């Protein structure tokens, strides 16, 4: 072999020797790692095998009032729910689901009867999550009956209440009158400017007829409207003057000057005689 061939052969031999040494070092470390991992695994299994079951980690279940519509995951877990049950509850709320009553919580996926009975006394449904219909009573009869039971002290048949001076507390003492009708009586009297007849109570929708005998009018002095000075909008606010009647008054004032009496409106088709007589106590000139 010439000198160049000997140099090439020596370089190749040296490279092969270094590769063999590197392979031996790396392979040894990997085998040591495998043996160490296997030993650790065996040791871990051995520890678990002989670990007493009594020391296994457990959660402490607590009991406290909660709202299933607002409780967070930490509270739900403290109550004893499983993590997958908490996730199910969160998904239900994320889709717009609402617990409106205690029984709705029983539908939670995986909840047992035992767990529901344990949690039921602590469920509190917030007012904001109850049906909006609970803000209003269903009908006037229901309102009257509920309020009558709440205020059982009523006046006797021989007693009467002065209609224009009674407040809601006195009005509720009348048999058949509760808070609902008491408020209606006050509001309608204010719109009229005062009652001049007990029969005006019939103008309140569904007013109980049997209650009229307990009212009396004394010294009626209703508030009066100056029909010559009021605007159309002011006139039509009174229950006895509608838009067309208010316009008829304005047209008469524009064409003939101030009114001197309601009889000036007798020629108007919007003021039949009964309408004029009903309105008479409430106007001035």
PDB file of C-alpha atoms in Angstrom:
ATOM      1  CA  UNK A   1       0.000   0.000   0.000  1.00  0.00           C
ATOM      2  CA  UNK A   2       1.331   3.394  -0.818  1.00  0.00           C
ATOM      3  CA  UNK A   3       1.378   6.220   1.648  1.00  0.00           C
ATOM      4  CA  UNK A   4      -2.028   7.687   0.672  1.00  0.00           C
ATOM      5  CA  UNK A   5      -3.790   4.314   0.997  1.00  0.00           C
ATOM      6  CA  UNK A   6      -2.264   3.766   4.427  1.00  0.00           C
ATOM      7  CA  UNK A   7      -3.540   7.177   5.586  1.00  0.00           C
ATOM      8  CA  UNK A   8      -7.113   6.468   4.362  1.00  0.00           C
ATOM      9  CA  UNK A   9      -7.159   3.036   6.016  1.00  0.00           C
ATOM     10  CA  UNK A  10      -5.861   4.484   9.306  1.00  0.00           C
ATOM     11  CA  UNK A  11      -8.526   7.239   9.268  1.00  0.00           C
ATOM     12  CA  UNK A  12     -11.306   4.701   8.643  1.00  0.00           C
ATOM     13  CA  UNK A  13     -10.076   2.443  11.444  1.00  0.00           C
ATOM     14  CA  UNK A  14      -9.908   5.377  13.848  1.00  0.00           C
ATOM     15  CA  UNK A  15     -13.464   6.456  12.958  1.00  0.00           C
ATOM     16  CA  UNK A  16     -14.794   2.921  13.466  1.00  0.00           C
ATOM     17  CA  UNK A  17     -13.074   2.684  16.851  1.00  0.00           C
ATOM     18  CA  UNK A  18     -14.614   5.957  18.057  1.00  0.00           C
ATOM     19  CA  UNK A  19     -18.083   4.873  16.878  1.00  0.00           C
ATOM     20  CA  UNK A  20     -17.765   1.554  18.737  1.00  0.00           C
ATOM     21  CA  UNK A  21     -16.766   3.308  21.972  1.00  0.00           C
ATOM     22  CA  UNK A  22     -19.640   5.848  21.682  1.00  0.00           C
ATOM     23  CA  UNK A  23     -22.198   3.087  21.042  1.00  0.00           C
ATOM     24  CA  UNK A  24     -20.998   1.157  24.075  1.00  0.00           C
ATOM     25  CA  UNK A  25     -21.255   4.221  26.350  1.00  0.00           C
ATOM     26  CA  UNK A  26     -24.760   5.286  25.169  1.00  0.00           C
ATOM     27  CA  UNK A  27     -26.138   1.742  25.205  1.00  0.00           C
ATOM     28  CA  UNK A  28     -24.908   1.200  28.737  1.00  0.00           C
ATOM     29  CA  UNK A  29     -26.657   4.325  29.992  1.00  0.00           C
ATOM     30  CA  UNK A  30     -29.937   3.311  28.362  1.00  0.00           C
ATOM     31  CA  UNK A  31     -29.772  -0.170  29.909  1.00  0.00           C
ATOM     32  CA  UNK A  32     -29.080   1.402  33.298  1.00  0.00           C
ATOM     33  CA  UNK A  33     -32.073   3.724  32.813  1.00  0.00           C
ATOM     34  CA  UNK A  34     -34.342   0.818  31.870  1.00  0.00           C
ATOM     35  CA  UNK A  35     -33.177  -1.179  34.885  1.00  0.00           C
ATOM     36  CA  UNK A  36     -33.687   1.840  37.145  1.00  0.00           C
ATOM     37  CA  UNK A  37     -37.192   2.482  35.779  1.00  0.00           C
ATOM     38  CA  UNK A  38     -38.144  -1.140  36.152  1.00  0.00           C
ATOM     39  CA  UNK A  39     -36.847  -1.132  39.705  1.00  0.00           C
ATOM     40  CA  UNK A  40     -38.718   2.037  40.574  1.00  0.00           C
ATOM     41  CA  UNK A  41     -41.906   0.654  39.059  1.00  0.00           C
ATOM     42  CA  UNK A  42     -41.559  -2.561  40.975  1.00  0.00           C
ATOM     43  CA  UNK A  43     -40.821  -0.649  44.143  1.00  0.00           C
ATOM     44  CA  UNK A  44     -43.876   1.553  43.567  1.00  0.00           C
ATOM     45  CA  UNK A  45     -46.090  -1.468  42.978  1.00  0.00           C
ATOM     46  CA  UNK A  46     -44.647  -3.066  46.064  1.00  0.00           C
ATOM     47  CA  UNK A  47     -45.412   0.045  48.139  1.00  0.00           C
ATOM     48  CA  UNK A  48     -48.962   0.214  46.840  1.00  0.00           C
ATOM     49  CA  UNK A  49     -49.413  -3.478  47.479  1.00  0.00           C
ATOM     50  CA  UNK A  50     -48.549  -3.142  51.133  1.00  0.00           C
ATOM     51  CA  UNK A  51     -50.095   0.340  51.725  1.00  0.00           C
ATOM     52  CA  UNK A  52     -53.010   0.070  54.164  1.00  0.00           C
ATOM     53  CA  UNK A  53     -56.414   0.863  52.533  1.00  0.00           C
ATOM     54  CA  UNK A  54     -57.431   2.988  55.499  1.00  0.00           C
ATOM     55  CA  UNK A  55     -54.994   5.750  54.622  1.00  0.00           C
ATOM     56  CA  UNK A  56     -56.311   6.207  51.062  1.00  0.00           C
ATOM     57  CA  UNK A  57     -57.269   9.842  50.304  1.00  0.00           C
ATOM     58  CA  UNK A  58     -60.980  10.676  50.792  1.00  0.00           C
ATOM     59  CA  UNK A  59     -63.049  13.872  50.451  1.00  0.00           C
ATOM     60  CA  UNK A  60     -64.871  15.380  53.404  1.00  0.00           C
ATOM     61  CA  UNK A  61     -68.539  15.902  52.463  1.00  0.00           C
ATOM     62  CA  UNK A  62     -70.086  19.091  53.818  1.00  0.00           C
ATOM     63  CA  UNK A  63     -73.668  20.308  54.029  1.00  0.00           C
ATOM     64  CA  UNK A  64     -74.596  23.974  53.617  1.00  0.00           C
ATOM     65  CA  UNK A  65     -77.231  26.034  51.759  1.00  0.00           C
ATOM     66  CA  UNK A  66     -76.561  26.418  48.035  1.00  0.00           C
ATOM     67  CA  UNK A  67     -78.253  27.597  44.861  1.00  0.00           C
ATOM     68  CA  UNK A  68     -77.713  25.125  41.986  1.00  0.00           C
ATOM     69  CA  UNK A  69     -78.055  28.038  39.547  1.00  0.00           C
ATOM     70  CA  UNK A  70     -75.057  29.920  40.946  1.00  0.00           C
ATOM     71  CA  UNK A  71     -72.939  27.464  42.964  1.00  0.00           C
ATOM     72  CA  UNK A  72     -69.384  27.087  41.653  1.00  0.00           C
ATOM     73  CA  UNK A  73     -67.445  23.851  41.209  1.00  0.00           C
ATOM     74  CA  UNK A  74     -65.669  24.147  44.567  1.00  0.00           C
ATOM     75  CA  UNK A  75     -68.958  24.338  46.446  1.00  0.00           C
ATOM     76  CA  UNK A  76     -70.499  21.485  44.468  1.00  0.00           C
ATOM     77  CA  UNK A  77     -67.530  19.227  45.158  1.00  0.00           C
ATOM     78  CA  UNK A  78     -67.663  20.073  48.858  1.00  0.00           C
ATOM     79  CA  UNK A  79     -71.309  18.967  48.832  1.00  0.00           C
ATOM     80  CA  UNK A  80     -70.206  15.503  47.720  1.00  0.00           C
ATOM     81  CA  UNK A  81     -70.956  15.653  43.984  1.00  0.00           C
ATOM     82  CA  UNK A  82     -68.594  13.805  41.673  1.00  0.00           C
ATOM     83  CA  UNK A  83     -66.452  15.809  39.214  1.00  0.00           C
ATOM     84  CA  UNK A  84     -68.337  14.385  36.251  1.00  0.00           C
ATOM     85  CA  UNK A  85     -71.618  15.423  37.854  1.00  0.00           C
ATOM     86  CA  UNK A  86     -70.276  18.952  38.303  1.00  0.00           C
ATOM     87  CA  UNK A  87     -69.296  19.043  34.620  1.00  0.00           C
ATOM     88  CA  UNK A  88     -72.779  17.846  33.664  1.00  0.00           C
ATOM     89  CA  UNK A  89     -74.374  20.603  35.763  1.00  0.00           C
ATOM     90  CA  UNK A  90     -72.116  23.226  34.184  1.00  0.00           C
ATOM     91  CA  UNK A  91     -73.062  22.044  30.687  1.00  0.00           C
ATOM     92  CA  UNK A  92     -76.755  22.240  31.601  1.00  0.00           C
ATOM     93  CA  UNK A  93     -76.387  25.827  32.815  1.00  0.00           C
ATOM     94  CA  UNK A  94     -74.256  26.810  29.790  1.00  0.00           C
ATOM     95  CA  UNK A  95     -77.114  25.739  27.491  1.00  0.00           C
ATOM     96  CA  UNK A  96     -79.535  28.034  29.323  1.00  0.00           C
ATOM     97  CA  UNK A  97     -80.924  25.468  31.743  1.00  0.00           C
ATOM     98  CA  UNK A  98     -82.381  26.853  34.982  1.00  0.00           C
ATOM     99  CA  UNK A  99     -83.381  25.110  38.211  1.00  0.00           C
ATOM    100  CA  UNK A 100     -86.725  26.704  39.040  1.00  0.00           C
ATOM    101  CA  UNK A 101     -87.661  24.477  41.974  1.00  0.00           C
ATOM    102  CA  UNK A 102     -85.959  21.958  44.233  1.00  0.00           C
ATOM    103  CA  UNK A 103     -87.331  18.979  42.312  1.00  0.00           C
ATOM    104  CA  UNK A 104     -85.477  20.126  39.182  1.00  0.00           C
ATOM    105  CA  UNK A 105     -82.158  19.357  40.877  1.00  0.00           C
ATOM    106  CA  UNK A 106     -83.196  15.686  41.138  1.00  0.00           C
ATOM    107  CA  UNK A 107     -82.768  15.428  37.359  1.00  0.00           C
ATOM    108  CA  UNK A 108     -78.991  15.888  37.657  1.00  0.00           C
ATOM    109  CA  UNK A 109     -77.338  12.996  35.828  1.00  0.00           C
ATOM    110  CA  UNK A 110     -76.220  10.228  38.165  1.00  0.00           C
ATOM    111  CA  UNK A 111     -77.719  11.746  41.325  1.00  0.00           C
ATOM    112  CA  UNK A 112     -79.073   9.027  43.614  1.00  0.00           C
ATOM    113  CA  UNK A 113     -82.195   9.249  45.748  1.00  0.00           C
ATOM    114  CA  UNK A 114     -80.028   9.078  48.853  1.00  0.00           C
ATOM    115  CA  UNK A 115     -77.895  12.036  47.738  1.00  0.00           C
ATOM    116  CA  UNK A 116     -80.937  14.065  46.721  1.00  0.00           C
ATOM    117  CA  UNK A 117     -82.637  13.477  50.093  1.00  0.00           C
ATOM    118  CA  UNK A 118     -79.421  14.551  51.798  1.00  0.00           C
ATOM    119  CA  UNK A 119     -79.099  17.767  49.766  1.00  0.00           C
ATOM    120  CA  UNK A 120     -82.784  18.708  49.420  1.00  0.00           C
ATOM    121  CA  UNK A 121     -83.054  20.646  52.736  1.00  0.00           C
ATOM    122  CA  UNK A 122     -80.120  22.833  51.686  1.00  0.00           C
ATOM    123  CA  UNK A 123     -81.298  23.786  48.176  1.00  0.00           C
ATOM    124  CA  UNK A 124     -82.158  27.477  47.884  1.00  0.00           C
ATOM    125  CA  UNK A 125     -83.539  28.698  44.559  1.00  0.00           C
ATOM    126  CA  UNK A 126     -82.815  32.420  44.178  1.00  0.00           C
ATOM    127  CA  UNK A 127     -85.714  34.796  43.504  1.00  0.00           C
ATOM    128  CA  UNK A 128     -84.160  35.876  40.194  1.00  0.00           C
ATOM    129  CA  UNK A 129     -84.420  32.339  38.812  1.00  0.00           C
ATOM    130  CA  UNK A 130     -88.081  31.758  39.665  1.00  0.00           C
ATOM    131  CA  UNK A 131     -90.751  32.114  36.935  1.00  0.00           C
ATOM    132  CA  UNK A 132     -91.705  35.715  36.231  1.00  0.00           C
ATOM    133  CA  UNK A 133     -95.385  34.748  36.521  1.00  0.00           C
ATOM    134  CA  UNK A 134     -94.944  34.488  40.293  1.00  0.00           C
ATOM    135  CA  UNK A 135     -94.666  38.280  40.422  1.00  0.00           C
ATOM    136  CA  UNK A 136     -98.355  38.576  39.553  1.00  0.00           C
ATOM    137  CA  UNK A 137    -101.412  36.843  40.852  1.00  0.00           C
ATOM    138  CA  UNK A 138    -103.548  35.050  38.343  1.00  0.00           C
ATOM    139  CA  UNK A 139    -106.860  36.850  38.697  1.00  0.00           C
ATOM    140  CA  UNK A 140    -108.678  39.407  40.753  1.00  0.00           C
ATOM    141  CA  UNK A 141    -110.628  36.787  42.673  1.00  0.00           C
ATOM    142  CA  UNK A 142    -107.402  35.181  43.810  1.00  0.00           C
ATOM    143  CA  UNK A 143    -106.024  38.565  44.851  1.00  0.00           C
ATOM    144  CA  UNK A 144    -109.119  39.348  46.893  1.00  0.00           C
ATOM    145  CA  UNK A 145    -109.261  35.975  48.626  1.00  0.00           C
ATOM    146  CA  UNK A 146    -105.578  35.961  49.509  1.00  0.00           C
ATOM    147  CA  UNK A 147    -105.698  39.469  50.918  1.00  0.00           C
ATOM    148  CA  UNK A 148    -108.962  38.848  52.791  1.00  0.00           C
ATOM    149  CA  UNK A 149    -107.358  35.931  54.575  1.00  0.00           C
ATOM    150  CA  UNK A 150    -104.363  38.072  55.424  1.00  0.00           C
ATOM    151  CA  UNK A 151    -106.546  40.863  56.885  1.00  0.00           C
ATOM    152  CA  UNK A 152    -109.360  38.950  58.619  1.00  0.00           C
ATOM    153  CA  UNK A 153    -110.668  41.893  60.703  1.00  0.00           C
ATOM    154  CA  UNK A 154    -113.701  43.206  58.814  1.00  0.00           C
ATOM    155  CA  UNK A 155    -116.406  45.697  59.701  1.00  0.00           C
ATOM    156  CA  UNK A 156    -119.950  44.565  60.511  1.00  0.00           C
ATOM    157  CA  UNK A 157    -122.862  44.935  58.117  1.00  0.00           C
ATOM    158  CA  UNK A 158    -124.261  47.823  60.125  1.00  0.00           C
ATOM    159  CA  UNK A 159    -121.044  49.832  59.770  1.00  0.00           C
ATOM    160  CA  UNK A 160    -120.064  52.086  56.863  1.00  0.00           C
ATOM    161  CA  UNK A 161    -116.930  53.850  55.663  1.00  0.00           C
ATOM    162  CA  UNK A 162    -116.784  57.353  54.181  1.00  0.00           C
ATOM    163  CA  UNK A 163    -115.577  56.725  50.642  1.00  0.00           C
ATOM    164  CA  UNK A 164    -113.695  59.964  49.972  1.00  0.00           C
ATOM    165  CA  UNK A 165    -111.731  60.043  53.223  1.00  0.00           C
ATOM    166  CA  UNK A 166    -110.831  56.353  53.675  1.00  0.00           C
ATOM    167  CA  UNK A 167    -107.269  55.187  53.074  1.00  0.00           C
ATOM    168  CA  UNK A 168    -106.242  51.721  51.912  1.00  0.00           C
ATOM    169  CA  UNK A 169    -106.043  50.391  55.485  1.00  0.00           C
ATOM    170  CA  UNK A 170    -109.665  51.341  56.158  1.00  0.00           C
ATOM    171  CA  UNK A 171    -110.816  50.113  52.757  1.00  0.00           C
ATOM    172  CA  UNK A 172    -109.379  46.652  53.424  1.00  0.00           C
ATOM    173  CA  UNK A 173    -111.715  46.331  56.403  1.00  0.00           C
ATOM    174  CA  UNK A 174    -114.673  46.150  54.027  1.00  0.00           C
ATOM    175  CA  UNK A 175    -115.766  42.542  53.344  1.00  0.00           C
ATOM    176  CA  UNK A 176    -114.694  41.537  49.837  1.00  0.00           C
ATOM    177  CA  UNK A 177    -112.118  44.329  49.536  1.00  0.00           C
ATOM    178  CA  UNK A 178    -108.440  43.479  49.648  1.00  0.00           C
ATOM    179  CA  UNK A 179    -105.296  45.385  48.768  1.00  0.00           C
ATOM    180  CA  UNK A 180    -106.000  45.128  45.040  1.00  0.00           C
ATOM    181  CA  UNK A 181    -109.422  46.794  45.087  1.00  0.00           C
ATOM    182  CA  UNK A 182    -108.405  49.205  47.842  1.00  0.00           C
ATOM    183  CA  UNK A 183    -105.652  50.539  45.593  1.00  0.00           C
ATOM    184  CA  UNK A 184    -108.045  50.704  42.612  1.00  0.00           C
ATOM    185  CA  UNK A 185    -110.600  52.706  44.631  1.00  0.00           C
ATOM    186  CA  UNK A 186    -107.955  55.233  45.679  1.00  0.00           C
ATOM    187  CA  UNK A 187    -106.488  55.603  42.166  1.00  0.00           C
ATOM    188  CA  UNK A 188    -109.866  56.025  40.460  1.00  0.00           C
ATOM    189  CA  UNK A 189    -110.993  58.579  43.054  1.00  0.00           C
ATOM    190  CA  UNK A 190    -107.853  60.602  42.365  1.00  0.00           C
ATOM    191  CA  UNK A 191    -108.495  60.524  38.621  1.00  0.00           C
ATOM    192  CA  UNK A 192    -112.075  61.668  39.121  1.00  0.00           C
ATOM    193  CA  UNK A 193    -111.214  64.377  41.609  1.00  0.00           C
ATOM    194  CA  UNK A 194    -113.338  62.703  44.280  1.00  0.00           C
ATOM    195  CA  UNK A 195    -116.471  60.537  44.391  1.00  0.00           C
ATOM    196  CA  UNK A 196    -119.912  62.129  44.328  1.00  0.00           C
ATOM    197  CA  UNK A 197    -121.841  58.835  44.327  1.00  0.00           C
ATOM    198  CA  UNK A 198    -121.224  55.305  45.578  1.00  0.00           C
ATOM    199  CA  UNK A 199    -122.455  54.046  42.198  1.00  0.00           C
ATOM    200  CA  UNK A 200    -119.268  55.375  40.636  1.00  0.00           C
ATOM    201  CA  UNK A 201    -117.551  52.286  42.084  1.00  0.00           C
ATOM    202  CA  UNK A 202    -119.300  50.311  39.325  1.00  0.00           C
ATOM    203  CA  UNK A 203    -116.941  52.031  36.874  1.00  0.00           C
ATOM    204  CA  UNK A 204    -114.056  50.037  38.387  1.00  0.00           C
ATOM    205  CA  UNK A 205    -113.692  46.815  36.418  1.00  0.00           C
ATOM    206  CA  UNK A 206    -115.180  43.728  38.156  1.00  0.00           C
ATOM    207  CA  UNK A 207    -115.870  45.637  41.365  1.00  0.00           C
ATOM    208  CA  UNK A 208    -117.670  43.375  43.885  1.00  0.00           C
ATOM    209  CA  UNK A 209    -121.255  44.620  44.113  1.00  0.00           C
ATOM    210  CA  UNK A 210    -121.772  43.270  47.627  1.00  0.00           C
ATOM    211  CA  UNK A 211    -119.170  45.711  48.954  1.00  0.00           C
ATOM    212  CA  UNK A 212    -121.023  48.883  47.869  1.00  0.00           C
ATOM    213  CA  UNK A 213    -123.408  48.827  50.826  1.00  0.00           C
ATOM    214  CA  UNK A 214    -120.488  49.472  53.203  1.00  0.00           C
ATOM    215  CA  UNK A 215    -119.663  52.874  51.657  1.00  0.00           C
ATOM    216  CA  UNK A 216    -121.249  56.284  52.113  1.00  0.00           C
ATOM    217  CA  UNK A 217    -120.670  59.747  50.605  1.00  0.00           C
ATOM    218  CA  UNK A 218    -120.468  62.687  53.008  1.00  0.00           C
ATOM    219  CA  UNK A 219    -119.892  66.336  52.126  1.00  0.00           C
ATOM    220  CA  UNK A 220    -118.632  65.669  48.636  1.00  0.00           C
ATOM    221  CA  UNK A 221    -116.447  68.490  47.311  1.00  0.00           C
ATOM    222  CA  UNK A 222    -114.879  67.156  44.098  1.00  0.00           C
ATOM    223  CA  UNK A 223    -112.014  68.923  42.373  1.00  0.00           C
ATOM    224  CA  UNK A 224    -113.300  70.903  39.397  1.00  0.00           C
ATOM    225  CA  UNK A 225    -111.806  71.513  35.981  1.00  0.00           C
ATOM    226  CA  UNK A 226    -111.828  74.973  34.460  1.00  0.00           C
ATOM    227  CA  UNK A 227    -112.823  73.925  30.958  1.00  0.00           C
ATOM    228  CA  UNK A 228    -112.120  77.418  29.590  1.00  0.00           C
ATOM    229  CA  UNK A 229    -108.455  77.356  30.537  1.00  0.00           C
ATOM    230  CA  UNK A 230    -107.304  73.759  30.161  1.00  0.00           C
ATOM    231  CA  UNK A 231    -105.600  72.344  27.081  1.00  0.00           C
ATOM    232  CA  UNK A 232    -106.910  69.401  25.085  1.00  0.00           C
ATOM    233  CA  UNK A 233    -104.429  66.998  26.692  1.00  0.00           C
ATOM    234  CA  UNK A 234    -105.349  68.185  30.181  1.00  0.00           C
ATOM    235  CA  UNK A 235    -109.060  67.810  29.512  1.00  0.00           C
ATOM    236  CA  UNK A 236    -108.848  64.270  28.192  1.00  0.00           C
ATOM    237  CA  UNK A 237    -107.065  63.037  31.332  1.00  0.00           C
ATOM    238  CA  UNK A 238    -110.379  63.072  33.190  1.00  0.00           C
ATOM    239  CA  UNK A 239    -112.242  59.719  33.029  1.00  0.00           C
ATOM    240  CA  UNK A 240    -115.445  61.459  31.848  1.00  0.00           C
ATOM    241  CA  UNK A 241    -113.868  63.348  28.925  1.00  0.00           C
ATOM    242  CA  UNK A 242    -112.609  61.417  25.913  1.00  0.00           C
ATOM    243  CA  UNK A 243    -110.605  62.780  22.993  1.00  0.00           C
ATOM    244  CA  UNK A 244    -113.642  63.746  20.886  1.00  0.00           C
ATOM    245  CA  UNK A 245    -115.331  65.501  23.814  1.00  0.00           C
ATOM    246  CA  UNK A 246    -112.151  67.415  24.634  1.00  0.00           C
ATOM    247  CA  UNK A 247    -111.878  68.439  20.961  1.00  0.00           C
ATOM    248  CA  UNK A 248    -115.525  69.557  20.975  1.00  0.00           C
ATOM    249  CA  UNK A 249    -114.819  71.825  23.956  1.00  0.00           C
ATOM    250  CA  UNK A 250    -111.746  73.273  22.239  1.00  0.00           C
ATOM    251  CA  UNK A 251    -113.700  73.859  19.008  1.00  0.00           C
ATOM    252  CA  UNK A 252    -116.513  75.635  20.883  1.00  0.00           C
ATOM    253  CA  UNK A 253    -114.030  77.903  22.637  1.00  0.00           C
ATOM    254  CA  UNK A 254    -112.340  78.701  19.321  1.00  0.00           C
ATOM    255  CA  UNK A 255    -115.603  79.474  17.502  1.00  0.00           C
ATOM    256  CA  UNK A 256    -117.829  80.931  20.233  1.00  0.00           C
ATOM    257  CA  UNK A 257    -115.574  81.982  23.056  1.00  0.00           C
ATOM    258  CA  UNK A 258    -115.583  80.712  26.671  1.00  0.00           C
ATOM    259  CA  UNK A 259    -118.262  78.312  27.839  1.00  0.00           C
ATOM    260  CA  UNK A 260    -120.737  79.629  30.389  1.00  0.00           C
ATOM    261  CA  UNK A 261    -122.389  76.262  31.105  1.00  0.00           C
ATOM    262  CA  UNK A 262    -122.218  72.677  29.987  1.00  0.00           C
ATOM    263  CA  UNK A 263    -125.581  73.257  28.383  1.00  0.00           C
ATOM    264  CA  UNK A 264    -123.679  75.158  25.691  1.00  0.00           C
ATOM    265  CA  UNK A 265    -122.491  71.735  24.474  1.00  0.00           C
ATOM    266  CA  UNK A 266    -125.939  70.171  24.130  1.00  0.00           C
ATOM    267  CA  UNK A 267    -125.902  70.624  20.366  1.00  0.00           C
ATOM    268  CA  UNK A 268    -122.711  68.575  20.085  1.00  0.00           C
ATOM    269  CA  UNK A 269    -123.256  64.924  19.241  1.00  0.00           C
ATOM    270  CA  UNK A 270    -120.373  64.059  21.564  1.00  0.00           C
ATOM    271  CA  UNK A 271    -122.264  65.312  24.613  1.00  0.00           C
ATOM    272  CA  UNK A 272    -125.573  63.482  25.102  1.00  0.00           C
ATOM    273  CA  UNK A 273    -127.603  64.585  28.160  1.00  0.00           C
ATOM    274  CA  UNK A 274    -126.395  61.745  30.398  1.00  0.00           C
ATOM    275  CA  UNK A 275    -122.756  62.605  29.682  1.00  0.00           C
ATOM    276  CA  UNK A 276    -123.348  66.249  30.552  1.00  0.00           C
ATOM    277  CA  UNK A 277    -125.015  65.363  33.859  1.00  0.00           C
ATOM    278  CA  UNK A 278    -122.256  62.949  34.785  1.00  0.00           C
ATOM    279  CA  UNK A 279    -119.579  65.562  34.101  1.00  0.00           C
ATOM    280  CA  UNK A 280    -121.407  68.536  35.693  1.00  0.00           C
ATOM    281  CA  UNK A 281    -120.008  68.175  39.292  1.00  0.00           C
ATOM    282  CA  UNK A 282    -116.450  68.220  37.951  1.00  0.00           C
ATOM    283  CA  UNK A 283    -116.343  71.398  35.822  1.00  0.00           C
ATOM    284  CA  UNK A 284    -116.184  75.115  36.471  1.00  0.00           C
ATOM    285  CA  UNK A 285    -116.184  78.194  34.237  1.00  0.00           C
TER     286      UNK A 285
END
